[in-house]
Amino acid sequence: MDQQTFITALANEWSTNRRWDGVTRPYKPDDVYRLRGSIDIAYSLARYGAARLWQLFLDDDYVAVLSAVTGNQAIQQVQAGLKAIYVSGWQVAADANNALEMYPDQSLYPSDSVPTLLRRINNALKRADEIAHLRGDHSTYWFAPLVADAEAGFGGPLHAFEIMKNMIDAGAAGVHFEDQLASVKKCGHLGGKVLVPTSEFITKLVAARLASDVCGVDTILIARTDANSATLLTSDSDEYDRRFVTGERTAEGFFRVRDGVDAAIARALAYAPYADLLWFETSKPDLAEATRFAEAIRGKYPRKMLAYNCSPSFNWRKHLTEAQIAAFQKELGALGYKFQFVTLSAFHALNHSMFTLAREYRDRGMAAYAELQNREFASEQDGYAATRHQEFVGVGYFDEITQIATGGTSSVTAMEGSTEEEQFHAPKRKRANARR
């Protein structure tokens, strides 16, 4: 596409497509053209994922999501009926980073770690789709949109630009950035959080949006503020922030600021024109607090969508009754919180399930493992498929490749003659008898 055609088409897209209602870009289509390179690179997974996630936000009251830290966890979530997946930086820090370390959530891991996990998850979902397609089973849409954690961008606007491109290349549908100082970034539920000036974070959001435009992908951009509980600010240079500055300084030279919902609202209102969804990090599940934030944002930006972290850092039953917990997400959805996610569900599910199995195995040996197997058999009626683990990971798919490559003459296909075929592919009636 020649330059003028590209610029005209992109300008028309930004001005007429309702996807961009309320979105501000302080740059021009010709800026995108000059940065994009000379050929079109198709980021198919990111492009399809972003379009699908946006449509889910439009069609559903809200999208409820769990996190995944392995490809197989992602497959189980899609098989169980969830529509999107969250890829947490906290979990990457804890047990899935490219440094091969266990870290707290303090941006200690290499910045390409989340994109690596995105690729791992997308490859797993792609394999599940290939296996199902080979069988002629198209009942499941396997390519669930992935929403990824870019933390505080691991630096300045150039870092935000590059990490956004890397996320898109890895197949992210959505990416979130937060307004903390990257060099001392903390989990939203830790102390010692330091904010950057509002204008500085807006520049990061602009850089991230520019990256997605350069890639030609309508990535969902989520802006998070930690102002509800952060009490430090790098600089009072931005006049917008000065109403919250107390006048005190720390030993490091940071400015002390007042935290709270008012501070979070002020920052979110400033970020709204540059992001698709807004998220304020909270310290507990509080519907009154969520209502106050939502009404303030949507009073000025009626169509702006919101995100809410249903965090495992909260002791849910300490703050809410059973009835309140059951109704919590529906009530959030009515307030405009379209993306609701349990950030660390994969970490807790993985750890607790293995601890439980290990403790029972210690005490009862194979009797405990056989009970796990029976629970797997019982879940098959709900769509669980990993009991037949060889088939699950694609042995049959690769047998098909072998047969096609050899013209159907191969004698070394793997599934035929396997113990799985003999013991786990028996008629359901026999397996039911075995369970009794």
Coordinates of C-alpha atoms in Angstrom, one line a residue:
M1 CA 0.0 0.0 0.0
D2 CA 1.5 3.4 -1.0
Q3 CA 2.0 6.1 1.6
Q4 CA -1.0 8.3 0.8
T5 CA -3.4 5.4 0.6
F6 CA -2.2 4.1 3.9
I7 CA -2.5 7.5 5.6
T8 CA -6.0 8.1 4.2
A9 CA -7.3 4.7 5.2
L10 CA -5.8 4.9 8.8
A11 CA -7.2 8.4 9.3
N12 CA -10.6 7.2 8.2
E13 CA -10.4 4.2 10.5
W14 CA -9.6 6.4 13.5
S15 CA -12.3 8.9 12.8
T16 CA -15.2 6.6 11.8
N17 CA -14.8 3.3 13.6
R18 CA -16.7 3.2 16.9
R19 CA -13.8 1.1 18.4
W20 CA -11.9 4.4 18.7
D21 CA -14.7 6.5 20.3
G22 CA -13.1 8.4 23.2
V23 CA -9.5 7.4 22.3
T24 CA -7.0 10.2 21.8
R25 CA -3.9 9.8 19.7
P26 CA -1.5 12.8 19.9
Y27 CA 0.3 11.6 16.7
K28 CA -0.8 11.3 13.1
P29 CA -1.2 8.5 10.6
D30 CA 1.9 9.5 8.7
D31 CA 3.9 9.0 12.0
V32 CA 2.7 5.4 12.0
Y33 CA 3.5 5.0 8.3
R34 CA 7.1 6.2 8.8
L35 CA 7.7 3.8 11.7
R36 CA 6.0 0.6 10.4
G37 CA 8.6 -0.7 7.9
S38 CA 8.2 -1.5 4.3
I39 CA 6.2 -4.8 4.5
D40 CA 3.0 -5.8 6.3
I41 CA 3.7 -8.3 9.0
A42 CA 0.6 -10.2 10.0
Y43 CA 0.3 -10.7 13.8
S44 CA -2.6 -13.0 13.4
L45 CA -3.1 -14.3 17.0
A46 CA -2.9 -10.8 18.4
R47 CA -5.2 -9.4 15.8
Y48 CA -7.8 -12.1 16.1
G49 CA -7.5 -12.1 19.9
A50 CA -8.0 -8.3 20.2
A51 CA -11.0 -8.3 17.9
R52 CA -12.6 -11.2 19.8
L53 CA -11.9 -9.7 23.3
W54 CA -13.4 -6.4 22.3
Q55 CA -16.5 -8.1 20.9
L56 CA -16.8 -10.1 24.2
F57 CA -16.8 -6.8 26.1
L58 CA -19.5 -5.5 23.9
D59 CA -21.7 -8.6 24.0
D60 CA -21.3 -9.8 27.6
D61 CA -22.2 -8.2 30.9
Y62 CA -18.5 -8.9 31.9
V63 CA -15.7 -11.3 31.0
A64 CA -14.7 -13.4 34.0
V65 CA -11.1 -14.7 33.7
L66 CA -8.6 -16.8 35.6
S67 CA -4.8 -16.7 35.1
A68 CA -2.7 -19.4 33.6
V69 CA 1.0 -20.1 34.1
T70 CA 1.4 -23.1 31.8
G71 CA 0.0 -24.0 28.4
N72 CA -2.0 -27.0 29.8
Q73 CA -3.7 -24.8 32.4
A74 CA -4.8 -22.6 29.5
I75 CA -6.2 -25.6 27.7
Q76 CA -8.2 -26.7 30.8
Q77 CA -9.7 -23.2 31.1
V78 CA -10.8 -23.1 27.6
Q79 CA -12.1 -26.7 27.8
A80 CA -14.1 -25.7 30.9
G81 CA -15.7 -22.8 29.1
L82 CA -13.8 -19.7 30.0
K83 CA -13.5 -17.1 27.2
A84 CA -10.2 -15.4 27.9
I85 CA -7.0 -15.9 29.9
Y86 CA -5.0 -13.6 32.1
V87 CA -1.1 -13.8 32.0
S88 CA 0.2 -12.4 35.2
G89 CA 3.6 -10.8 35.7
W90 CA 3.4 -11.8 39.4
Q91 CA 3.1 -15.4 38.4
V92 CA 5.9 -15.1 35.9
A93 CA 8.1 -13.6 38.7
A94 CA 7.2 -16.5 41.0
D95 CA 7.7 -19.5 38.7
A96 CA 7.8 -18.9 34.9
N97 CA 10.5 -16.3 34.1
N98 CA 13.4 -16.5 31.7
A99 CA 15.9 -16.1 34.6
L100 CA 14.8 -19.5 35.9
E101 CA 14.4 -17.9 39.3
M102 CA 11.7 -17.5 41.9
Y103 CA 11.1 -13.8 42.6
P104 CA 8.6 -11.6 44.3
D105 CA 6.5 -9.2 42.2
Q106 CA 9.1 -6.5 41.9
S107 CA 10.0 -6.5 38.2
L108 CA 13.2 -8.5 38.9
Y109 CA 12.7 -10.9 36.0
P110 CA 13.8 -10.3 32.3
S111 CA 11.3 -8.2 30.5
D112 CA 10.8 -10.8 27.7
S113 CA 9.5 -13.4 30.2
V114 CA 5.8 -12.6 29.9
P115 CA 6.0 -12.7 26.0
T116 CA 7.7 -16.1 26.4
L117 CA 4.8 -17.4 28.5
L118 CA 2.4 -15.9 25.9
R119 CA 4.1 -17.9 23.2
R120 CA 4.0 -21.0 25.3
I121 CA 0.3 -20.7 26.0
N122 CA -0.6 -19.8 22.4
N123 CA 1.4 -22.8 21.2
A124 CA -0.5 -25.1 23.5
L125 CA -3.9 -23.7 22.4
K126 CA -2.8 -24.0 18.8
R127 CA -2.0 -27.7 19.3
A128 CA -5.3 -28.3 21.0
D129 CA -7.0 -26.7 18.0
E130 CA -5.0 -28.8 15.6
I131 CA -5.9 -32.0 17.4
A132 CA -9.6 -31.1 17.5
H133 CA -9.6 -30.0 13.9
L134 CA -8.1 -33.3 12.8
R135 CA -11.0 -35.1 14.4
G136 CA -13.5 -32.7 12.8
D137 CA -14.5 -31.3 16.2
H138 CA -15.1 -27.6 16.0
S139 CA -17.2 -27.3 19.1
T140 CA -14.5 -25.3 21.0
Y141 CA -12.9 -22.0 20.0
W142 CA -9.4 -22.6 21.3
F143 CA -7.7 -19.3 20.7
A144 CA -8.9 -17.6 23.9
P145 CA -7.7 -13.9 24.0
L146 CA -4.7 -13.5 26.3
V147 CA -4.4 -10.3 28.4
A148 CA -0.8 -9.7 29.5
D149 CA 0.9 -7.8 32.3
A150 CA 3.5 -5.3 31.1
E151 CA 4.0 -4.1 34.7
A152 CA 5.4 -0.5 34.8
G153 CA 6.9 -0.9 31.4
F154 CA 10.3 -1.9 32.7
G155 CA 11.5 1.6 32.0
G156 CA 10.4 4.7 30.1
P157 CA 8.3 5.2 26.9
L158 CA 10.8 3.5 24.7
H159 CA 10.6 0.4 26.9
A160 CA 6.8 0.6 26.8
F161 CA 6.9 0.8 23.0
E162 CA 9.2 -2.2 22.7
I163 CA 7.5 -4.4 25.2
M164 CA 4.1 -3.7 23.6
K165 CA 5.5 -4.8 20.2
N166 CA 6.9 -8.0 21.9
M167 CA 3.6 -8.7 23.5
I168 CA 1.8 -8.4 20.2
D169 CA 4.4 -10.6 18.4
A170 CA 3.7 -13.2 21.1
G171 CA 0.0 -13.0 20.5
A172 CA -1.4 -10.8 23.3
A173 CA -4.9 -9.5 22.7
G174 CA -4.7 -7.0 25.5
V175 CA -1.9 -5.5 27.6
H176 CA -1.9 -3.5 30.8
F177 CA 0.5 -0.9 32.2
E178 CA 0.6 0.6 35.6
D179 CA 1.7 4.1 36.8
Q180 CA 4.4 3.0 39.3
L181 CA 8.1 3.8 39.0
A182 CA 9.6 0.8 37.1
S183 CA 12.9 0.6 39.0
V184 CA 11.1 0.1 42.3
K185 CA 7.9 -1.5 41.1
K186 CA 5.9 -3.5 43.6
C187 CA 2.9 -5.8 43.6
G188 CA -0.2 -3.6 44.1
H189 CA -0.7 -5.2 47.4
L190 CA 2.7 -4.5 48.8
G191 CA 3.9 -1.3 50.5
G192 CA 6.5 1.2 49.3
K193 CA 4.9 1.9 45.9
V194 CA 6.2 5.0 44.1
L195 CA 4.1 6.7 41.4
V196 CA 5.4 8.5 38.4
P197 CA 3.9 11.9 37.4
T198 CA 0.6 11.6 35.6
S199 CA 2.0 13.1 32.4
E200 CA 4.9 10.7 32.4
F201 CA 2.5 7.7 32.5
I202 CA 0.3 9.2 29.8
T203 CA 3.5 9.3 27.6
K204 CA 3.9 5.5 28.2
L205 CA 0.3 4.9 27.3
V206 CA 0.8 6.9 24.1
A207 CA 4.0 4.9 23.3
A208 CA 2.2 1.6 23.8
R209 CA -0.7 2.7 21.6
L210 CA 1.7 3.8 19.0
A211 CA 3.4 0.4 19.0
S212 CA 0.1 -1.3 18.5
D213 CA -0.7 1.0 15.6
V214 CA 2.7 0.4 14.0
C215 CA 2.0 -3.4 14.3
G216 CA -1.5 -2.8 12.8
V217 CA -3.2 -4.5 15.7
D218 CA -6.1 -3.1 17.7
T219 CA -4.6 -4.3 21.0
I220 CA -6.8 -3.7 24.1
L221 CA -4.8 -1.2 26.2
I222 CA -5.5 -1.2 29.9
A223 CA -4.3 1.6 32.2
R224 CA -3.9 0.8 35.9
T225 CA -3.3 3.2 38.7
D226 CA -1.9 2.3 42.1
A227 CA -2.8 5.7 43.6
N228 CA -5.4 4.2 45.9
S229 CA -2.6 2.9 48.2
A230 CA 0.7 4.4 46.9
T231 CA 2.0 7.2 49.1
L232 CA 5.2 8.3 47.2
L233 CA 5.7 10.2 44.0
T234 CA 9.0 10.7 42.0
S235 CA 8.4 14.4 41.3
D236 CA 6.0 17.3 41.8
S237 CA 6.8 18.6 38.3
D238 CA 3.3 17.9 37.0
E239 CA 0.9 20.5 38.2
Y240 CA -2.0 18.0 37.9
D241 CA -0.5 16.0 40.8
R242 CA 0.2 18.8 43.2
R243 CA -3.1 18.8 45.0
F244 CA -2.1 15.4 46.5
V245 CA 1.5 16.3 47.5
T246 CA 1.9 16.8 51.2
G247 CA 5.2 18.7 51.2
E248 CA 7.1 16.0 52.9
R249 CA 10.1 14.3 51.3
T250 CA 11.7 10.9 51.9
A251 CA 15.4 10.0 52.3
E252 CA 15.5 9.1 48.6
G253 CA 14.0 12.4 47.6
F254 CA 10.5 11.1 46.8
F255 CA 7.5 13.3 47.5
R256 CA 4.9 12.0 49.9
V257 CA 1.3 12.1 48.5
R258 CA -2.1 11.4 49.8
D259 CA -3.5 8.1 48.6
G260 CA -7.1 7.0 48.4
V261 CA -10.0 6.7 45.9
D262 CA -9.9 10.4 45.1
A263 CA -6.3 10.1 44.0
A264 CA -7.1 7.0 41.9
I265 CA -10.1 8.7 40.3
A266 CA -8.0 11.8 39.4
R267 CA -5.4 9.7 37.7
A268 CA -7.8 7.4 35.9
L269 CA -9.7 10.5 34.5
A270 CA -6.4 11.7 33.1
Y271 CA -5.6 8.3 31.6
A272 CA -9.1 7.7 30.1
P273 CA -8.5 9.3 26.7
Y274 CA -5.4 7.2 26.1
A275 CA -6.6 3.7 27.3
D276 CA -9.5 1.3 26.4
L277 CA -10.1 0.2 30.0
L278 CA -9.2 1.7 33.4
W279 CA -8.2 -0.3 36.5
F280 CA -7.6 1.0 39.9
E281 CA -5.8 -1.4 42.2
T282 CA -7.7 -2.0 45.5
S283 CA -6.8 -3.4 48.9
K284 CA -10.0 -5.3 49.5
P285 CA -13.2 -6.3 47.7
D286 CA -15.3 -3.3 48.4
L287 CA -18.4 -2.7 46.2
A288 CA -19.0 0.8 47.6
E289 CA -15.4 1.8 46.7
A290 CA -15.9 0.3 43.2
T291 CA -19.1 2.1 42.8
R292 CA -17.6 5.4 43.7
F293 CA -14.8 4.9 41.2
A294 CA -17.1 3.8 38.4
E295 CA -19.5 6.6 38.8
A296 CA -16.8 9.2 38.8
I297 CA -15.2 7.8 35.6
R298 CA -18.4 7.1 33.7
G299 CA -19.9 10.5 34.8
K300 CA -17.3 12.0 32.5
Y301 CA -16.6 9.1 30.1
P302 CA -20.0 7.2 29.9
R303 CA -18.7 4.5 27.6
K304 CA -15.3 3.9 29.2
M305 CA -14.9 0.3 30.2
L306 CA -13.3 -0.7 33.5
A307 CA -11.3 -3.7 34.9
Y308 CA -11.3 -5.2 38.4
N309 CA -8.7 -7.4 40.0
C310 CA -10.5 -10.1 42.0
S311 CA -7.3 -10.7 43.9
P312 CA -6.2 -13.8 45.9
S313 CA -4.4 -11.2 48.1
F314 CA -7.9 -10.5 49.6
N315 CA -9.3 -12.7 52.3
W316 CA -12.7 -12.8 50.7
R317 CA -14.6 -14.3 53.5
K318 CA -13.2 -11.9 56.0
H319 CA -14.7 -9.0 54.0
L320 CA -17.9 -10.4 52.4
T321 CA -20.6 -12.9 53.2
E322 CA -21.2 -15.9 51.0
A323 CA -24.2 -14.1 49.4
Q324 CA -22.1 -11.0 48.7
I325 CA -19.3 -13.1 47.2
A326 CA -21.7 -14.8 44.9
A327 CA -23.2 -11.6 43.7
F328 CA -20.0 -9.5 43.6
Q329 CA -19.0 -10.0 40.0
K330 CA -22.5 -9.5 38.6
E331 CA -22.8 -6.2 40.6
L332 CA -19.4 -5.1 39.3
G333 CA -20.5 -5.9 35.7
A334 CA -23.5 -3.6 36.1
L335 CA -21.1 -0.8 37.1
G336 CA -19.1 -1.2 33.9
Y337 CA -16.3 -3.5 35.1
K338 CA -16.1 -5.5 31.9
F339 CA -12.9 -7.4 32.6
Q340 CA -12.8 -9.2 35.9
F341 CA -9.8 -11.4 36.6
V342 CA -8.3 -13.5 39.4
T343 CA -4.6 -12.6 39.0
L344 CA -3.0 -15.5 40.8
S345 CA -5.4 -18.3 40.4
A346 CA -2.9 -20.5 38.5
F347 CA -0.3 -20.1 41.2
H348 CA -2.7 -21.1 44.0
A349 CA -4.4 -23.9 42.1
L350 CA -1.1 -25.4 41.0
N351 CA 0.4 -25.2 44.5
H352 CA -2.6 -26.4 46.5
S353 CA -3.5 -29.3 44.2
M354 CA 0.0 -30.7 44.2
F355 CA 0.4 -30.2 48.0
T356 CA -2.8 -32.1 48.6
L357 CA -1.8 -34.9 46.3
A358 CA 1.7 -35.1 47.7
R359 CA 0.5 -35.2 51.3
E360 CA -2.1 -37.9 50.5
Y361 CA 0.5 -39.9 48.5
R362 CA 2.9 -39.7 51.4
D363 CA 0.3 -41.3 53.6
R364 CA -1.5 -43.8 51.3
G365 CA 0.7 -44.3 48.3
M366 CA -1.0 -45.4 45.0
A367 CA -4.4 -45.5 46.7
A368 CA -4.2 -41.7 46.8
Y369 CA -3.1 -41.4 43.2
A370 CA -5.9 -43.8 42.0
E371 CA -8.4 -41.5 43.6
L372 CA -7.1 -38.6 41.6
Q373 CA -7.5 -40.8 38.5
N374 CA -11.1 -41.6 39.4
R375 CA -11.8 -37.8 39.8
E376 CA -10.4 -37.4 36.3
F377 CA -12.7 -40.1 35.0
A378 CA -15.7 -38.5 36.6
S379 CA -14.8 -35.1 35.0
E380 CA -14.8 -36.6 31.5
Q381 CA -18.5 -36.1 31.3
D382 CA -17.9 -32.4 31.7
G383 CA -15.4 -32.3 28.9
Y384 CA -12.1 -33.0 30.7
A385 CA -9.7 -34.8 28.4
A386 CA -6.3 -35.0 30.0
T387 CA -7.0 -38.5 31.5
R388 CA -5.8 -39.9 28.2
H389 CA -2.6 -37.9 28.4
Q390 CA -0.9 -39.2 25.2
E391 CA -3.9 -38.3 23.1
F392 CA -4.2 -35.0 24.9
V393 CA -0.8 -33.8 23.9
G394 CA -1.0 -34.9 20.3
V395 CA 0.3 -38.4 19.8
G396 CA -2.6 -39.1 17.4
Y397 CA -1.9 -35.8 15.5
F398 CA 1.7 -36.8 14.9
D399 CA 0.8 -40.3 14.0
E400 CA -1.3 -38.8 11.2
I401 CA 1.7 -36.8 10.0
T402 CA 3.8 -40.0 10.0
Q403 CA 1.2 -41.8 8.0
I404 CA 0.8 -39.0 5.4
A405 CA 4.6 -38.7 5.0
T406 CA 5.0 -42.5 4.5
G407 CA 2.0 -42.9 2.3
G408 CA 0.2 -44.9 5.1
T409 CA 3.0 -47.6 5.3
S410 CA 4.5 -46.7 8.6
S411 CA 4.8 -49.4 11.3
V412 CA 6.2 -47.1 14.0
T413 CA 3.1 -45.0 14.8
A414 CA 2.8 -44.5 18.6
M415 CA -0.8 -44.8 19.6
E416 CA -1.5 -48.3 18.2
G417 CA -0.3 -50.8 20.7
S418 CA 0.1 -48.3 23.5
T419 CA -1.1 -48.9 27.1
E420 CA -3.3 -45.8 26.7
E421 CA -5.2 -47.3 23.8
E422 CA -5.6 -50.6 25.6
Q423 CA -6.6 -49.2 29.0
F424 CA -8.1 -45.8 28.5
H425 CA -9.8 -46.1 25.2
A426 CA -12.1 -48.8 26.4
P427 CA -15.8 -48.3 26.0
K428 CA -17.3 -46.0 28.6
R429 CA -19.4 -48.8 29.9
K430 CA -16.4 -50.9 30.8
R431 CA -14.6 -47.9 32.4
A432 CA -17.7 -47.2 34.5
N433 CA -17.7 -50.8 35.7
A434 CA -14.0 -50.5 36.5
R435 CA -14.8 -47.4 38.7
R436 CA -17.3 -49.4 40.6

